[in-house]
JSON list of C-alpha atoms in Angstrom, two decimals:
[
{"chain": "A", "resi": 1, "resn": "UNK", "atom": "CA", "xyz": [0.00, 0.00, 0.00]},
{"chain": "A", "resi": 2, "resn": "UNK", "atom": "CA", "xyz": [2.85, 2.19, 0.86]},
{"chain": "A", "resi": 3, "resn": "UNK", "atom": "CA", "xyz": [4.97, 1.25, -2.13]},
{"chain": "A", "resi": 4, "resn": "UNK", "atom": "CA", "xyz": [2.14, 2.01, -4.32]},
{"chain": "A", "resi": 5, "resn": "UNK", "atom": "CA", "xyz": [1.47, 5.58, -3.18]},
{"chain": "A", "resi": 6, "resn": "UNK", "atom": "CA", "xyz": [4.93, 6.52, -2.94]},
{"chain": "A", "resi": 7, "resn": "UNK", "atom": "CA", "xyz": [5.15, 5.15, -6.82]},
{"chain": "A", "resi": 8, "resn": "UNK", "atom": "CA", "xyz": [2.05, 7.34, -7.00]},
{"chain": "A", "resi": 9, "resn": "UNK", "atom": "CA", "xyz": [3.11, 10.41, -6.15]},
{"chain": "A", "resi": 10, "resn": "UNK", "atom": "CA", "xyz": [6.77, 10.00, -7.94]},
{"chain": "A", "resi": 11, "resn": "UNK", "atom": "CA", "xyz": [4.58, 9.36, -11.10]},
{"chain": "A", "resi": 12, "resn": "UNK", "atom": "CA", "xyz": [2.34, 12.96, -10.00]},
{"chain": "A", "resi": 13, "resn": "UNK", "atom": "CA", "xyz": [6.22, 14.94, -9.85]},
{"chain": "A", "resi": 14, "resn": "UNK", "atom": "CA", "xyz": [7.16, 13.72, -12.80]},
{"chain": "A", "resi": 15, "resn": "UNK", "atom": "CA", "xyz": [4.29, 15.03, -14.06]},
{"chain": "A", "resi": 16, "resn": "UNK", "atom": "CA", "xyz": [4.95, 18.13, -12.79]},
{"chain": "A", "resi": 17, "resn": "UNK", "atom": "CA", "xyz": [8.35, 18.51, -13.63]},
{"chain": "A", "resi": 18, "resn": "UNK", "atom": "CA", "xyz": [7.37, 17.98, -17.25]},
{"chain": "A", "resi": 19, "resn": "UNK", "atom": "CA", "xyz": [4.65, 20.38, -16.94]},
{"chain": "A", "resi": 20, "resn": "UNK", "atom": "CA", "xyz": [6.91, 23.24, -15.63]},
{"chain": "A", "resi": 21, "resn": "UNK", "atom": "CA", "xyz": [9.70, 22.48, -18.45]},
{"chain": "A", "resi": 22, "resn": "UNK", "atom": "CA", "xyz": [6.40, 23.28, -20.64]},
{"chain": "A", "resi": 23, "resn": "UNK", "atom": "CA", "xyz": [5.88, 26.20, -19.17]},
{"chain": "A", "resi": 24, "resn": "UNK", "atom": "CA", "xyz": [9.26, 27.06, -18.88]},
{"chain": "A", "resi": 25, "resn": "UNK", "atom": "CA", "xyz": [10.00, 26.06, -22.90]},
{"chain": "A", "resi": 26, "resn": "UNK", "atom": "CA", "xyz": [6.95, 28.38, -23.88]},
{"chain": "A", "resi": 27, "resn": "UNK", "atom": "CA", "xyz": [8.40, 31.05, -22.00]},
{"chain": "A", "resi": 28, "resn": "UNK", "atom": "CA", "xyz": [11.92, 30.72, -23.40]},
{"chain": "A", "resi": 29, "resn": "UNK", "atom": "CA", "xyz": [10.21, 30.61, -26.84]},
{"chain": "A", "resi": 30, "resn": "UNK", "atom": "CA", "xyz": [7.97, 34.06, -26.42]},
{"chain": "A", "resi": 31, "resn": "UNK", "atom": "CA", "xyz": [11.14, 35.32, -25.00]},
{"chain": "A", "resi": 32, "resn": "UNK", "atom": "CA", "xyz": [13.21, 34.11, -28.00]},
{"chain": "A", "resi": 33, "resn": "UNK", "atom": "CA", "xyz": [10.46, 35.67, -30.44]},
{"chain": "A", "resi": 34, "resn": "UNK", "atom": "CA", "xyz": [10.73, 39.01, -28.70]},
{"chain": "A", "resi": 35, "resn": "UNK", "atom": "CA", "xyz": [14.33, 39.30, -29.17]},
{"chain": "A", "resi": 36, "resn": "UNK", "atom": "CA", "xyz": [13.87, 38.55, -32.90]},
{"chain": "A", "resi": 37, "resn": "UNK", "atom": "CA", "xyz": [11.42, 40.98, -32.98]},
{"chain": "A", "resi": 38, "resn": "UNK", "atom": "CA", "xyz": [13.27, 43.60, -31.79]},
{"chain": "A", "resi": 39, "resn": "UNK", "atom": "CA", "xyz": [15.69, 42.86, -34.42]},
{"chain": "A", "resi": 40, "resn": "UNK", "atom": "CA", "xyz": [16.03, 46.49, -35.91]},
{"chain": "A", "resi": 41, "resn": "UNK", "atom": "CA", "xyz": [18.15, 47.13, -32.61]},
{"chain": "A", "resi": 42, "resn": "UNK", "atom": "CA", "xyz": [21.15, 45.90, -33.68]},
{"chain": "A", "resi": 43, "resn": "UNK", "atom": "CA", "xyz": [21.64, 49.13, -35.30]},
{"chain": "A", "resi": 44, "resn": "UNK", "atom": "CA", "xyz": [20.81, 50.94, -31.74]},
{"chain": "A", "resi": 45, "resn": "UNK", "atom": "CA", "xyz": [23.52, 48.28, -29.95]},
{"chain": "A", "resi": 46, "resn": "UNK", "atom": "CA", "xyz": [26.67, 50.40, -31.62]},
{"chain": "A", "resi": 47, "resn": "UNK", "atom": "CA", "xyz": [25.41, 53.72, -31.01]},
{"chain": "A", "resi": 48, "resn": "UNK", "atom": "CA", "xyz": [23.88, 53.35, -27.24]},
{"chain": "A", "resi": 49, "resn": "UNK", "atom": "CA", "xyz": [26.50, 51.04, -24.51]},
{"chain": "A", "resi": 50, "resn": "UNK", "atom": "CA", "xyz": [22.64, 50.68, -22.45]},
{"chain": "A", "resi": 51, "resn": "UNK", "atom": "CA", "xyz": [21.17, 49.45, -25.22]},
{"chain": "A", "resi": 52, "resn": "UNK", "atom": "CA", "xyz": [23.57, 46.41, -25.25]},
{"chain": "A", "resi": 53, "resn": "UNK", "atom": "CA", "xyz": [23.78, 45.76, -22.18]},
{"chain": "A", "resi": 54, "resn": "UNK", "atom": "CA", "xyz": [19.68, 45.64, -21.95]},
{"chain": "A", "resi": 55, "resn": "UNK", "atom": "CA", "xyz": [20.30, 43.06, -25.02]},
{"chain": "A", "resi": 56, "resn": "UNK", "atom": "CA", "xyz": [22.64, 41.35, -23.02]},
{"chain": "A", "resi": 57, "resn": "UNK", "atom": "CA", "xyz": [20.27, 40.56, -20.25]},
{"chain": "A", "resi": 58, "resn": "UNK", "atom": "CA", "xyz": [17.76, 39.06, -22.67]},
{"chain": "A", "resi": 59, "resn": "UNK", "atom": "CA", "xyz": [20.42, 36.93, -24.09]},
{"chain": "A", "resi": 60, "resn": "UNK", "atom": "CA", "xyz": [21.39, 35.61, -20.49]},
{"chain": "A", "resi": 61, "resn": "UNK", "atom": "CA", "xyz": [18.23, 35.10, -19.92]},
{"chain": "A", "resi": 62, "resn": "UNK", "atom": "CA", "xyz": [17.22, 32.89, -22.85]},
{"chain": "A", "resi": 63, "resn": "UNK", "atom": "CA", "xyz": [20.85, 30.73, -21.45]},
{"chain": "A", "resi": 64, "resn": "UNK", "atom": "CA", "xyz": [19.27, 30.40, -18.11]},
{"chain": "A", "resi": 65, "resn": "UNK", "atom": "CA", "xyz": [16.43, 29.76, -18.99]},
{"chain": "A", "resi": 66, "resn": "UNK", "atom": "CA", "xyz": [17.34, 27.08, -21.17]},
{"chain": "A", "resi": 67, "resn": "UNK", "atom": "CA", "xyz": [19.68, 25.56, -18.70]},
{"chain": "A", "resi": 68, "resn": "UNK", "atom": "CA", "xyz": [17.00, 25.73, -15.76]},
{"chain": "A", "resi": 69, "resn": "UNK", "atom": "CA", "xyz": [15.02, 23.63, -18.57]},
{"chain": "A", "resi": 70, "resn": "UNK", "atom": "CA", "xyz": [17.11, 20.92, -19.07]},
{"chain": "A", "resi": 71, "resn": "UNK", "atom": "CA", "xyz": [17.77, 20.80, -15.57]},
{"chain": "A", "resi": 72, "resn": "UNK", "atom": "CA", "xyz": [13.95, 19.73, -15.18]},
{"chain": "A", "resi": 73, "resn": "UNK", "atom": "CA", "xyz": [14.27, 17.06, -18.05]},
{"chain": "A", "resi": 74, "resn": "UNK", "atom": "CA", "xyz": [17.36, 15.39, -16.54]},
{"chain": "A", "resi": 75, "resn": "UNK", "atom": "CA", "xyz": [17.60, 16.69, -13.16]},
{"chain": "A", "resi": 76, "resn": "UNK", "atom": "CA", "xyz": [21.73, 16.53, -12.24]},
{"chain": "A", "resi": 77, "resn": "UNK", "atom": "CA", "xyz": [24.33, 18.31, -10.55]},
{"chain": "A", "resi": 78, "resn": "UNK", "atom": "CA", "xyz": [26.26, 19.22, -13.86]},
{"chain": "A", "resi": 79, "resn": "UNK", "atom": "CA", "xyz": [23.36, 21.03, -14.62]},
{"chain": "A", "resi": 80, "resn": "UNK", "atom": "CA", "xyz": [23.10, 22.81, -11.22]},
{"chain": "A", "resi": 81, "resn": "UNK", "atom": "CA", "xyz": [26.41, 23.92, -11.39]},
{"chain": "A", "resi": 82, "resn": "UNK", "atom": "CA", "xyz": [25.75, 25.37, -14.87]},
{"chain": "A", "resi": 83, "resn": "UNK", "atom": "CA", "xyz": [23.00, 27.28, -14.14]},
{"chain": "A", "resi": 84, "resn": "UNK", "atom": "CA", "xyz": [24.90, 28.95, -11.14]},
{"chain": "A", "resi": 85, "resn": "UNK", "atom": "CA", "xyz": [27.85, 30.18, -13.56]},
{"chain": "A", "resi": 86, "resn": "UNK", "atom": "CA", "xyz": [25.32, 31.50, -15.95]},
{"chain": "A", "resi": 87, "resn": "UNK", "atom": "CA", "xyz": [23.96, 33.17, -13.18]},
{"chain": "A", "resi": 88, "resn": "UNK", "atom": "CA", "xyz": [27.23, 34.55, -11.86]},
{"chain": "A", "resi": 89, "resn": "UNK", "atom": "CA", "xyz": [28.51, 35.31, -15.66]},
{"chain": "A", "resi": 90, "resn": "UNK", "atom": "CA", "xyz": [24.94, 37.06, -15.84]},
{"chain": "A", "resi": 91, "resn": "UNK", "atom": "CA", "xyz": [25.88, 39.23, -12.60]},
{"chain": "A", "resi": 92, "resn": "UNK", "atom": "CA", "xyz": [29.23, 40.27, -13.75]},
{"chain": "A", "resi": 93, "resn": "UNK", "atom": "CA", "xyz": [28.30, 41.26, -16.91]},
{"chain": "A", "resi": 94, "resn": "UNK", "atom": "CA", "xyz": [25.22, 42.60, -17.19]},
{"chain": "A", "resi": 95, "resn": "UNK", "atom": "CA", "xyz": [25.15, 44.35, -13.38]},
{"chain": "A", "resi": 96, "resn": "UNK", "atom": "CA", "xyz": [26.54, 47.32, -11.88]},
{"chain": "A", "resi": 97, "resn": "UNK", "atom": "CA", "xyz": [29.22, 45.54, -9.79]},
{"chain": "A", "resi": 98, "resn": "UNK", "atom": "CA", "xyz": [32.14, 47.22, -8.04]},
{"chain": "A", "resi": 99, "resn": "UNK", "atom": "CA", "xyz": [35.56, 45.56, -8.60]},
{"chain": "A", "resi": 100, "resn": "UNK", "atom": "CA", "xyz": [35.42, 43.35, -4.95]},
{"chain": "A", "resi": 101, "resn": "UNK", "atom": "CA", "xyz": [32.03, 42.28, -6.22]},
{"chain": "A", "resi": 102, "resn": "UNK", "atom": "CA", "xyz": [33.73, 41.34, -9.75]},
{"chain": "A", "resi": 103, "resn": "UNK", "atom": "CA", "xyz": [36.30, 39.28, -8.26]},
{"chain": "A", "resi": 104, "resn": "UNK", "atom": "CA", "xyz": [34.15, 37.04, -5.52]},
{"chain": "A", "resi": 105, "resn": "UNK", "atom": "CA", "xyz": [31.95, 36.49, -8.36]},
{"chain": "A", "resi": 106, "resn": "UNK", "atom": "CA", "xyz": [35.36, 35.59, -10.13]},
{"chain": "A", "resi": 107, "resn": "UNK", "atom": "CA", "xyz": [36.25, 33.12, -7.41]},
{"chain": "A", "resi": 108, "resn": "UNK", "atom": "CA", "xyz": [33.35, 31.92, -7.32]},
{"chain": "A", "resi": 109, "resn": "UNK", "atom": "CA", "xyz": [33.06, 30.61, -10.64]},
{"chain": "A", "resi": 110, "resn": "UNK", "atom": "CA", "xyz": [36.37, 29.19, -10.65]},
{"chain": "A", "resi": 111, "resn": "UNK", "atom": "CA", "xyz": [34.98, 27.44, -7.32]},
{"chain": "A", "resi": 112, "resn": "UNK", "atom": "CA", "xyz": [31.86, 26.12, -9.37]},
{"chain": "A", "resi": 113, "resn": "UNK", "atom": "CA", "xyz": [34.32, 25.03, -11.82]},
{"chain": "A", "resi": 114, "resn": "UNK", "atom": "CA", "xyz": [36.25, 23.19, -9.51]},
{"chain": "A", "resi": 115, "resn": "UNK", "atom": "CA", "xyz": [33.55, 21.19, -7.75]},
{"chain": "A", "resi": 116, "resn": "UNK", "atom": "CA", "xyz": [32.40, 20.17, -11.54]},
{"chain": "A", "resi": 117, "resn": "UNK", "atom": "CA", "xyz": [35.28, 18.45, -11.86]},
{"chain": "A", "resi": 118, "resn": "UNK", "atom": "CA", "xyz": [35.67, 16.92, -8.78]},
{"chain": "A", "resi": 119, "resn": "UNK", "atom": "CA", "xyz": [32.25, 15.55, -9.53]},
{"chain": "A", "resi": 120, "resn": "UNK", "atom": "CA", "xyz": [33.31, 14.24, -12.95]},
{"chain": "A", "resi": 121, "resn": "UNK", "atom": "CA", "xyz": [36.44, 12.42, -11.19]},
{"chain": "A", "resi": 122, "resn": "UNK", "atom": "CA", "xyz": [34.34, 10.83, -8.54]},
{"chain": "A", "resi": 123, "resn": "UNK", "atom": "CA", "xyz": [31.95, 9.51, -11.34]},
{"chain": "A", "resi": 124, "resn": "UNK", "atom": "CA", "xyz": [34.52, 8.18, -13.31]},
{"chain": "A", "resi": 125, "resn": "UNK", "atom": "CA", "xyz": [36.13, 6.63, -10.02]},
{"chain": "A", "resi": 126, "resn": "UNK", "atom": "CA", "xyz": [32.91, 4.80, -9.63]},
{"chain": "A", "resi": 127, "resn": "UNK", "atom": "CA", "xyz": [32.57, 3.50, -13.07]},
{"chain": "A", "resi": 128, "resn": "UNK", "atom": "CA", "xyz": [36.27, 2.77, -13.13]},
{"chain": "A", "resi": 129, "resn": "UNK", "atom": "CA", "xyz": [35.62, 0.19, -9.52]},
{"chain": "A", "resi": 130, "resn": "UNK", "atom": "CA", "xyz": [32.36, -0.98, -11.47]},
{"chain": "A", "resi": 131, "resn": "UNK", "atom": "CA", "xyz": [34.23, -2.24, -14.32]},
{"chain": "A", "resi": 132, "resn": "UNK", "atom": "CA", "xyz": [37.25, -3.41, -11.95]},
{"chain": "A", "resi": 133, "resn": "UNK", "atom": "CA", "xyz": [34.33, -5.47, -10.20]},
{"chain": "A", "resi": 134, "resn": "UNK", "atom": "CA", "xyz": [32.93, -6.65, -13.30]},
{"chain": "A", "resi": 135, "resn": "UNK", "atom": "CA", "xyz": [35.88, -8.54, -14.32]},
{"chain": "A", "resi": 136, "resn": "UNK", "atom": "CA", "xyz": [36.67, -10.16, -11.07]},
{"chain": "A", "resi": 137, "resn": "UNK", "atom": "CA", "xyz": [33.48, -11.90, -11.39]},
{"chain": "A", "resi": 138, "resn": "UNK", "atom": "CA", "xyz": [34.03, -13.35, -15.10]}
]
């Protein structure tokens, strides 16, 4: 009785999850259309520095949002970690940041980078001792 609740209600977040990376795609998309539509602008981007950055932010945007997307398809940590040095890139870039705000964000990027690939080694550890395993028992 337990079992089949709990397989219940995994089955209902799936659902869900699915149903926000709808919402979340159609969102992306109208988002993606509105930057296309505003595609006279690239003329505006040389002549006013605001203008870009504004363009900018809709750009990081779209990347976040696409990441945050994927991250609800295949839920993982890579994609955890991506989304939080989009969202750092986003902040250095596109904010007003002072130069001790620029270089936390800095570090912590390189930080993010550095857990990623501590991650990757531990995963490849563990398939490494899988196969190892694998053998010993042919």
């Amino acid at each position: 009785m337990i079992k089949k609740f709990k397989k219940s209600m995994e089955w209902i977040c799936r659902i869900l999850e699915m149903a926000t990376a709808v919402l979340v795609l159609a969102g992306i998309l109208l988002t993606f259309a509105g930057v296309l539509e505003n595609f006279d602008s690239f003329r505006e981007l040389t002549e006013n520095t605001g203008t870009f950055r504004h363009y900018l932010e809709d750009i990081f945007v779209l990347v976040i949002g696409i990441e945050f997307l994927q991250m609800l398809c295949g839920p993982s940590s890579d994609h955890v970690i991506e989304i939080l040095i989009f969202l750092m890139a986003r902040h250095m870039i596109v904010g007003e940041t002072t130069i001790f705000e620029d270089f936390v964000s800095v570090v912590s990027v390189a930080i993010l980078f550095l857990l990623r690939n501590y991650l990757h080694s531990q995963k490849n550890k563990r398939k490494l001792l899988k196969g190892c395993q694998g053998e010993e028992d042919v």
